[in-house]
Amino acid sequence: MSTPQRKTDIGPPHYKQFLPPVIQKNYGQWKYHEELSAGVMVHVSESGDEIYTVRVASPRLISTDFIREISDIADKYCDGYLRFTSRHNVEFLLSDKSKLEPLQKELKDKGFAIGGIGNRVSNLVHTQGWVHCHSAATDASGLVKVLMDEFYDYFTSKELPSRVRLAVACCTNMCGAVHCSDIALVGVHRKPPIPDHERIPNQCEIPSTIGSCPTGAISPDPAKKSLKINDEKCMYCGNCYSVCPALPIADPDNDGVAIVVGGKVGSLRNGPKFSKLVYPWLPNNPPRWPEVVNAVKGILEVYAKNARKHERVGEWVERIGWEKFFKLTGIPFTFQHIDDFTFARETWRTSAAFKW
Amino acid sequence: MEKEEIKQKIYGLVEKSVGKKKLKSSDIQKTISAEAGIARDEVKDALRELIDEGKLIYTYFGGSFVEIPPKQ
Amino acid sequence: MSEMRKTPLLDDLEKGPWPSFVTEMKKAAAKSEMSNDLLGALEQCYKDKKTHWKHGGIVGVRGYGGGVIGRYSDIPEQFPGVAHFHTVRVNQPSAWFYKTDSLREICGIWDKYGSGLTNFHGSTGDMILLGTKTENLETIFAELSSRGWDLGGSGSALRTPSCCVGPARCEWSNIDTLDITYSLTEEFQDEMHRPAFPYKYKFKVSGCAVDCVAAIARADCAIIGTWKGDIKIDQAEVQRYAKNGMDINAEIVNMCPTKCITYNGKELKIENEDCSRCMHCITKMTKALRPGGERGATILIGSHAPFVKGAQLSQVIVPFMKMEPPYTEIKELTRKIWEWWDEYGKNRERIGELIERKGMRDFLEYIGVDPHPAMIKEPRRDPFYFWTTDELK
């Protein structure tokens, strides 16, 4: 069989062909929506038309068999229409209310997790990890799996004060929205890269590698036509390794997972926020990372118990103060928590008022 | 200037840079348009042809660059 | 087909209620030698607690400088099936709506020429086809593009734009996020496929300030829907929320950041002049409150993750822009921004970093935008600032 004629610069297919008829008819005319359960909502149009959404989790890393399975379900109940969310959930869209119960029953029978809507833990935004990334300091899919096994009920039923957005990035490149999530994990290194002097001259551009270092820790080593690392200046970010493959930085015993909390992206109430460091390092302990799961669980439970309704993690911590956050959670406070990088000044306390 | 001539200039520039500095597409466009006194779009167009023909390729490592393809 | 790889560590991740990626990998491994070796290679990572991938490269499809990410195992002798294991990024349709026949078509191509494993979707929004060999790339591209699918962006180029569900299924959307995303993607095909920027550039389009695609944190250009008129109130619905147990003073009035709402038990009032349009009250009382008047978008520029010197959020550049087809204003503004970035940006310098290095004034003057108080949280604190000769006697 011959290969078909390739085309370039066509862009994606036009979205309109993928919109269910009820959406085409009521596009831009939606009036309100209601959350009917943890995984079901209805949107009602000015015209009175309704569209029901049933949301289920996917592990993001999915086989073609999975895609065919959800396609078969969408054919049976949704006239062949479905969508994905920005957090890797699958949404089945239907306008015939009578199919809602049978659809949910079939999804449950097939083991799908229905949920993620409202003040709950939704699916995680995450990165490739050891499955497919060269700079991963930890795995991402594995961490997502063990966290969501633990928080399964917070996806499918149990409510929290507000929505809680978890994320995992397997290195400080942060290809996910880790830097603005309620609770997020990030893979970190703790040792400087070790220059491979044989490979550097052939594989790396000296000036751009020097330029990639945020702390000025890299300098030329003219005798070797290579590079030197000033270990005292290196903060192990790994940006140099992205530019120069002959600066390996991975170290199995010292790489691990940091936990950051209190970020959000919406402008609701008090604007988007960055996530802040609470656990500087926990060990990579695959396949189930018990230390990491326990730490996240501890934070989530203290939040669930103490936050007011509609308060996101970051809003709650700002209300009670970080000193109280560390007290309530029992997380040890260390030198690593005090910023000594770009934004340090803005983060130091410059008031005599704080809590004991 | 004829397109073939622009293409030769581009190829020459990339060849000259091998082992010294990796060139980005915009480096090539800026350098050739200044040297030859022609519009950047003309350079861009000629560069696109060189790449479509496979005489030059895009590479990526800590940024995207235009380079001569490795010998098979 | 060789024997299935033994994966005692990964097998543990098939237990528990959450859907398992390991189960997905095994399904693919039953049909693909590549995926079987991927399982083995991942098990090795779990044992060694380190990654076994090498990065970078020169693979791609003819004429394009992006859309394919070269990936090679560092232990190919142990796992020959993943010696090459390249990613193909496919530009997703706006807001990730699909019809099942299209999905099946892609599955067919991917089972034939790739690993059978995918991500729906990658962090930027593309459909990710995970793992194929160099010699299959051209065929995959021909199979996809002849059916109307194109590749997404990678490298120092425009990355695949993405958007929230918008007017397709959300009452809060102030702009047509799907159409804007499609239109920008089509307009800038060359910038997406032929990398010519200092570094990556991302567009994300959100219909309102809830920002479901994290545009403000992750896009070099965030287009976020907003409105200029008064919030429309349905007082009967307000009463219904109260009757159904909502503590309107605690949950709405006291949580309003500008304190522009009052409620006397009968009537909800909003001082619209003081409203900052944060969306809190509207999202909590969606049946009772709705944006009103003129709709458009706020354009924010410059966010990126921590590399190199710390993360930035996008900052307001155009407080209000009408967003109507063919979206000429945002397209022209974008070209001006790129010109300035092209002129001054260093390799791997994001637009937000360049603005910080060169200054907002330089940037705003070049793109032709006047200063506006909506651009800042507060004016400068220091007494050190520039004057130009034109401004002096």
PDB file of C-alpha atoms in Angstrom, chain C residues 54-240:
ATOM      1  CA  LYS C  54      19.057  10.750  26.246  1.00  0.00           C
ATOM      2  CA  HIS C  55      17.802  13.937  24.716  1.00  0.00           C
ATOM      3  CA  GLY C  56      17.919  16.203  21.729  1.00  0.00           C
ATOM      4  CA  GLY C  57      18.667  15.374  18.176  1.00  0.00           C
ATOM      5  CA  ILE C  58      17.967  15.995  14.579  1.00  0.00           C
ATOM      6  CA  VAL C  59      14.992  13.804  13.808  1.00  0.00           C
ATOM      7  CA  GLY C  60      11.887  15.364  12.336  1.00  0.00           C
ATOM      8  CA  VAL C  61       9.796  15.441   9.218  1.00  0.00           C
ATOM      9  CA  ARG C  62      11.058  17.103   6.051  1.00  0.00           C
ATOM     10  CA  GLY C  63      10.647  20.851   6.040  1.00  0.00           C
ATOM     11  CA  TYR C  64       9.589  21.152   9.668  1.00  0.00           C
ATOM     12  CA  GLY C  65      11.812  22.072  12.586  1.00  0.00           C
ATOM     13  CA  GLY C  66       9.419  20.884  15.253  1.00  0.00           C
ATOM     14  CA  GLY C  67       6.597  18.523  16.131  1.00  0.00           C
ATOM     15  CA  VAL C  68       8.879  15.536  16.689  1.00  0.00           C
ATOM     16  CA  ILE C  69      10.979  15.133  19.823  1.00  0.00           C
ATOM     17  CA  GLY C  70      13.963  12.839  19.382  1.00  0.00           C
ATOM     18  CA  ARG C  71      14.416  10.416  22.229  1.00  0.00           C
ATOM     19  CA  TYR C  72      16.961   7.611  22.653  1.00  0.00           C
ATOM     20  CA  SER C  73      17.479   5.041  25.385  1.00  0.00           C
ATOM     21  CA  ASP C  74      20.871   5.041  27.116  1.00  0.00           C
ATOM     22  CA  ILE C  75      20.648   1.247  27.473  1.00  0.00           C
ATOM     23  CA  PRO C  76      19.633   0.245  23.919  1.00  0.00           C
ATOM     24  CA  GLU C  77      21.471  -3.077  24.060  1.00  0.00           C
ATOM     25  CA  GLN C  78      19.152  -4.169  26.890  1.00  0.00           C
ATOM     26  CA  PHE C  79      16.031  -2.660  25.341  1.00  0.00           C
ATOM     27  CA  PRO C  80      16.464  -2.472  21.554  1.00  0.00           C
ATOM     28  CA  GLY C  81      12.777  -1.688  21.051  1.00  0.00           C
ATOM     29  CA  VAL C  82      13.311   1.767  22.550  1.00  0.00           C
ATOM     30  CA  ALA C  83      16.732   2.500  21.053  1.00  0.00           C
ATOM     31  CA  HIS C  84      14.815   5.224  19.186  1.00  0.00           C
ATOM     32  CA  PHE C  85      11.586   6.182  20.829  1.00  0.00           C
ATOM     33  CA  HIS C  86      10.577   9.528  19.389  1.00  0.00           C
ATOM     34  CA  THR C  87       7.515  11.556  20.302  1.00  0.00           C
ATOM     35  CA  VAL C  88       5.139  12.956  17.696  1.00  0.00           C
ATOM     36  CA  ARG C  89       3.146  15.997  18.806  1.00  0.00           C
ATOM     37  CA  VAL C  90      -0.168  16.345  16.982  1.00  0.00           C
ATOM     38  CA  ASN C  91      -2.015  19.663  17.112  1.00  0.00           C
ATOM     39  CA  GLN C  92      -5.224  19.011  19.054  1.00  0.00           C
ATOM     40  CA  PRO C  93      -8.570  20.479  17.977  1.00  0.00           C
ATOM     41  CA  SER C  94      -9.669  23.551  19.979  1.00  0.00           C
ATOM     42  CA  ALA C  95     -10.791  22.681  23.531  1.00  0.00           C
ATOM     43  CA  TRP C  96     -10.055  18.959  22.987  1.00  0.00           C
ATOM     44  CA  PHE C  97     -13.394  18.001  21.415  1.00  0.00           C
ATOM     45  CA  TYR C  98     -13.287  14.833  19.280  1.00  0.00           C
ATOM     46  CA  LYS C  99     -15.464  12.498  17.291  1.00  0.00           C
ATOM     47  CA  THR C 100     -14.775   8.851  17.856  1.00  0.00           C
ATOM     48  CA  ASP C 101     -14.197   8.046  14.166  1.00  0.00           C
ATOM     49  CA  SER C 102     -11.262  10.485  14.128  1.00  0.00           C
ATOM     50  CA  LEU C 103      -9.829   8.997  17.297  1.00  0.00           C
ATOM     51  CA  ARG C 104     -10.052   5.502  15.860  1.00  0.00           C
ATOM     52  CA  GLU C 105      -8.305   6.643  12.701  1.00  0.00           C
ATOM     53  CA  ILE C 106      -5.409   7.969  14.759  1.00  0.00           C
ATOM     54  CA  CYS C 107      -5.318   4.756  16.808  1.00  0.00           C
ATOM     55  CA  GLY C 108      -5.055   2.772  13.571  1.00  0.00           C
ATOM     56  CA  ILE C 109      -2.086   4.812  12.349  1.00  0.00           C
ATOM     57  CA  TRP C 110      -0.376   4.661  15.701  1.00  0.00           C
ATOM     58  CA  ASP C 111      -0.791   0.909  16.167  1.00  0.00           C
ATOM     59  CA  LYS C 112       0.718   0.389  12.744  1.00  0.00           C
ATOM     60  CA  TYR C 113       3.653   2.795  12.890  1.00  0.00           C
ATOM     61  CA  GLY C 114       4.194   3.547  16.576  1.00  0.00           C
ATOM     62  CA  SER C 115       4.124   2.101  20.068  1.00  0.00           C
ATOM     63  CA  GLY C 116       0.355   2.280  20.567  1.00  0.00           C
ATOM     64  CA  LEU C 117       0.938   4.509  23.598  1.00  0.00           C
ATOM     65  CA  THR C 118      -0.228   8.099  23.813  1.00  0.00           C
ATOM     66  CA  ASN C 119      -0.794  11.024  26.146  1.00  0.00           C
ATOM     67  CA  PHE C 120      -4.184  12.702  26.031  1.00  0.00           C
ATOM     68  CA  HIS C 121      -2.774  15.295  26.300  1.00  0.00           C
ATOM     69  CA  GLY C 122       0.695  16.759  26.822  1.00  0.00           C
ATOM     70  CA  SER C 123       1.186  19.742  29.128  1.00  0.00           C
ATOM     71  CA  THR C 124       0.990  22.254  26.290  1.00  0.00           C
ATOM     72  CA  GLY C 125      -2.154  20.650  24.918  1.00  0.00           C
ATOM     73  CA  ASP C 126      -0.999  18.521  21.986  1.00  0.00           C
ATOM     74  CA  MET C 127      -2.095  14.995  21.424  1.00  0.00           C
ATOM     75  CA  ILE C 128       1.119  13.081  22.136  1.00  0.00           C
ATOM     76  CA  LEU C 129       1.965   9.946  20.201  1.00  0.00           C
ATOM     77  CA  LEU C 130       4.625   8.414  22.376  1.00  0.00           C
ATOM     78  CA  GLY C 131       7.396   6.439  20.787  1.00  0.00           C
ATOM     79  CA  THR C 132       8.296   5.558  17.223  1.00  0.00           C
ATOM     80  CA  LYS C 133      11.372   4.885  15.114  1.00  0.00           C
ATOM     81  CA  THR C 134      13.094   7.399  12.861  1.00  0.00           C
ATOM     82  CA  GLU C 135      12.216   5.521   9.663  1.00  0.00           C
ATOM     83  CA  ASN C 136       8.472   5.724  10.402  1.00  0.00           C
ATOM     84  CA  LEU C 137       8.269   9.483  10.883  1.00  0.00           C
ATOM     85  CA  GLU C 138       7.612  10.507   7.281  1.00  0.00           C
ATOM     86  CA  THR C 139       4.951   7.845   6.847  1.00  0.00           C
ATOM     87  CA  ILE C 140       3.215   8.842  10.068  1.00  0.00           C
ATOM     88  CA  PHE C 141       3.219  12.479   8.966  1.00  0.00           C
ATOM     89  CA  ALA C 142       1.769  11.584   5.549  1.00  0.00           C
ATOM     90  CA  GLU C 143      -0.905   9.376   7.125  1.00  0.00           C
ATOM     91  CA  LEU C 144      -1.868  12.094   9.596  1.00  0.00           C
ATOM     92  CA  SER C 145      -1.688  15.151   7.365  1.00  0.00           C
ATOM     93  CA  SER C 146      -3.556  13.527   4.495  1.00  0.00           C
ATOM     94  CA  ARG C 147      -6.409  13.047   6.980  1.00  0.00           C
ATOM     95  CA  GLY C 148      -6.355  16.657   8.118  1.00  0.00           C
ATOM     96  CA  TRP C 149      -4.056  16.463  11.166  1.00  0.00           C
ATOM     97  CA  ASP C 150      -0.919  18.557  11.458  1.00  0.00           C
ATOM     98  CA  LEU C 151       1.972  18.500  13.904  1.00  0.00           C
ATOM     99  CA  GLY C 152       2.254  20.794  16.916  1.00  0.00           C
ATOM    100  CA  GLY C 153       5.161  22.996  17.935  1.00  0.00           C
ATOM    101  CA  SER C 154       8.431  22.223  19.695  1.00  0.00           C
ATOM    102  CA  GLY C 155      11.817  23.875  20.162  1.00  0.00           C
ATOM    103  CA  SER C 156      12.351  27.627  19.750  1.00  0.00           C
ATOM    104  CA  ALA C 157       9.035  28.184  18.017  1.00  0.00           C
ATOM    105  CA  LEU C 158       5.409  28.983  18.535  1.00  0.00           C
ATOM    106  CA  ARG C 159       4.026  26.160  20.626  1.00  0.00           C
ATOM    107  CA  THR C 160       0.594  24.724  19.977  1.00  0.00           C
ATOM    108  CA  PRO C 161      -1.997  27.215  21.245  1.00  0.00           C
ATOM    109  CA  SER C 162      -4.697  25.849  23.544  1.00  0.00           C
ATOM    110  CA  CYS C 163      -7.877  27.057  25.203  1.00  0.00           C
ATOM    111  CA  CYS C 164     -10.578  26.298  27.748  1.00  0.00           C
ATOM    112  CA  VAL C 165     -13.978  24.858  26.827  1.00  0.00           C
ATOM    113  CA  GLY C 166     -15.245  28.423  26.377  1.00  0.00           C
ATOM    114  CA  PRO C 167     -18.590  29.196  24.730  1.00  0.00           C
ATOM    115  CA  ALA C 168     -18.906  25.547  23.666  1.00  0.00           C
ATOM    116  CA  ARG C 169     -20.042  24.576  27.171  1.00  0.00           C
ATOM    117  CA  CYS C 170     -19.526  27.331  29.700  1.00  0.00           C
ATOM    118  CA  GLU C 171     -21.724  30.254  30.651  1.00  0.00           C
ATOM    119  CA  TRP C 172     -18.816  32.367  31.897  1.00  0.00           C
ATOM    120  CA  SER C 173     -16.870  32.721  28.682  1.00  0.00           C
ATOM    121  CA  ASN C 174     -16.563  36.305  27.479  1.00  0.00           C
ATOM    122  CA  ILE C 175     -14.777  35.433  24.252  1.00  0.00           C
ATOM    123  CA  ASP C 176     -14.844  32.685  21.641  1.00  0.00           C
ATOM    124  CA  THR C 177     -11.807  30.833  22.951  1.00  0.00           C
ATOM    125  CA  LEU C 178     -12.115  28.002  20.421  1.00  0.00           C
ATOM    126  CA  ASP C 179     -12.260  30.269  17.403  1.00  0.00           C
ATOM    127  CA  ILE C 180      -9.461  32.561  18.625  1.00  0.00           C
ATOM    128  CA  THR C 181      -7.238  29.533  19.204  1.00  0.00           C
ATOM    129  CA  TYR C 182      -8.011  28.083  15.782  1.00  0.00           C
ATOM    130  CA  SER C 183      -7.501  31.422  14.062  1.00  0.00           C
ATOM    131  CA  LEU C 184      -4.146  32.120  15.750  1.00  0.00           C
ATOM    132  CA  THR C 185      -2.941  28.595  15.018  1.00  0.00           C
ATOM    133  CA  GLU C 186      -3.774  28.948  11.320  1.00  0.00           C
ATOM    134  CA  GLU C 187      -2.315  32.457  11.098  1.00  0.00           C
ATOM    135  CA  PHE C 188       1.023  31.449  12.569  1.00  0.00           C
ATOM    136  CA  GLN C 189       1.661  28.047  10.939  1.00  0.00           C
ATOM    137  CA  ASP C 190       5.089  29.114   9.707  1.00  0.00           C
ATOM    138  CA  GLU C 191       6.148  30.295  13.168  1.00  0.00           C
ATOM    139  CA  MET C 192       5.016  26.970  14.609  1.00  0.00           C
ATOM    140  CA  HIS C 193       6.714  24.618  12.172  1.00  0.00           C
ATOM    141  CA  ARG C 194       9.918  26.542  11.355  1.00  0.00           C
ATOM    142  CA  PRO C 195      11.576  27.597  14.604  1.00  0.00           C
ATOM    143  CA  ALA C 196      12.919  31.125  14.300  1.00  0.00           C
ATOM    144  CA  PHE C 197      12.393  32.546  17.801  1.00  0.00           C
ATOM    145  CA  PRO C 198      14.903  32.985  20.634  1.00  0.00           C
ATOM    146  CA  TYR C 199      12.898  30.393  22.576  1.00  0.00           C
ATOM    147  CA  LYS C 200       9.400  28.964  22.946  1.00  0.00           C
ATOM    148  CA  TYR C 201       6.269  31.150  22.737  1.00  0.00           C
ATOM    149  CA  LYS C 202       2.912  29.945  24.009  1.00  0.00           C
ATOM    150  CA  PHE C 203      -0.621  31.231  23.568  1.00  0.00           C
ATOM    151  CA  LYS C 204      -3.343  30.143  25.935  1.00  0.00           C
ATOM    152  CA  VAL C 205      -6.885  31.432  25.758  1.00  0.00           C
ATOM    153  CA  SER C 206      -9.254  31.415  28.752  1.00  0.00           C
ATOM    154  CA  GLY C 207     -12.823  32.668  28.580  1.00  0.00           C
ATOM    155  CA  CYS C 208     -12.745  34.287  32.020  1.00  0.00           C
ATOM    156  CA  ALA C 209     -10.511  34.970  35.023  1.00  0.00           C
ATOM    157  CA  VAL C 210     -11.040  31.447  36.404  1.00  0.00           C
ATOM    158  CA  ASP C 211      -8.437  30.563  33.772  1.00  0.00           C
ATOM    159  CA  CYS C 212      -8.998  26.812  33.377  1.00  0.00           C
ATOM    160  CA  VAL C 213      -5.972  26.448  31.084  1.00  0.00           C
ATOM    161  CA  ALA C 214      -3.587  28.276  33.459  1.00  0.00           C
ATOM    162  CA  ALA C 215      -2.826  30.861  30.785  1.00  0.00           C
ATOM    163  CA  ILE C 216      -1.597  33.415  33.291  1.00  0.00           C
ATOM    164  CA  ALA C 217       1.001  31.013  34.671  1.00  0.00           C
ATOM    165  CA  ARG C 218       2.073  29.128  31.578  1.00  0.00           C
ATOM    166  CA  ALA C 219       1.571  31.194  28.436  1.00  0.00           C
ATOM    167  CA  ASP C 220       3.902  33.854  27.076  1.00  0.00           C
ATOM    168  CA  CYS C 221       0.687  35.408  25.791  1.00  0.00           C
ATOM    169  CA  ALA C 222      -2.424  34.896  27.912  1.00  0.00           C
ATOM    170  CA  ILE C 223      -5.722  35.990  26.397  1.00  0.00           C
ATOM    171  CA  ILE C 224      -8.269  36.111  29.211  1.00  0.00           C
ATOM    172  CA  GLY C 225     -11.900  37.035  28.660  1.00  0.00           C
ATOM    173  CA  THR C 226     -13.440  39.925  30.595  1.00  0.00           C
ATOM    174  CA  TRP C 227     -16.253  42.454  30.364  1.00  0.00           C
ATOM    175  CA  LYS C 228     -16.815  46.159  30.895  1.00  0.00           C
ATOM    176  CA  GLY C 229     -20.467  46.525  31.888  1.00  0.00           C
ATOM    177  CA  ASP C 230     -22.449  45.828  35.033  1.00  0.00           C
ATOM    178  CA  ILE C 231     -23.029  42.384  36.523  1.00  0.00           C
ATOM    179  CA  LYS C 232     -26.627  41.385  35.853  1.00  0.00           C
ATOM    180  CA  ILE C 233     -28.481  40.204  38.956  1.00  0.00           C
ATOM    181  CA  ASP C 234     -31.492  37.909  39.107  1.00  0.00           C
ATOM    182  CA  GLN C 235     -32.811  38.675  42.622  1.00  0.00           C
ATOM    183  CA  ALA C 236     -35.223  35.726  42.622  1.00  0.00           C
ATOM    184  CA  GLU C 237     -32.295  33.365  42.037  1.00  0.00           C
ATOM    185  CA  VAL C 238     -30.337  35.106  44.821  1.00  0.00           C
ATOM    186  CA  GLN C 239     -33.210  34.279  47.178  1.00  0.00           C
ATOM    187  CA  ARG C 240     -33.197  30.690  45.964  1.00  0.00           C
TER     188      ARG C 240
END
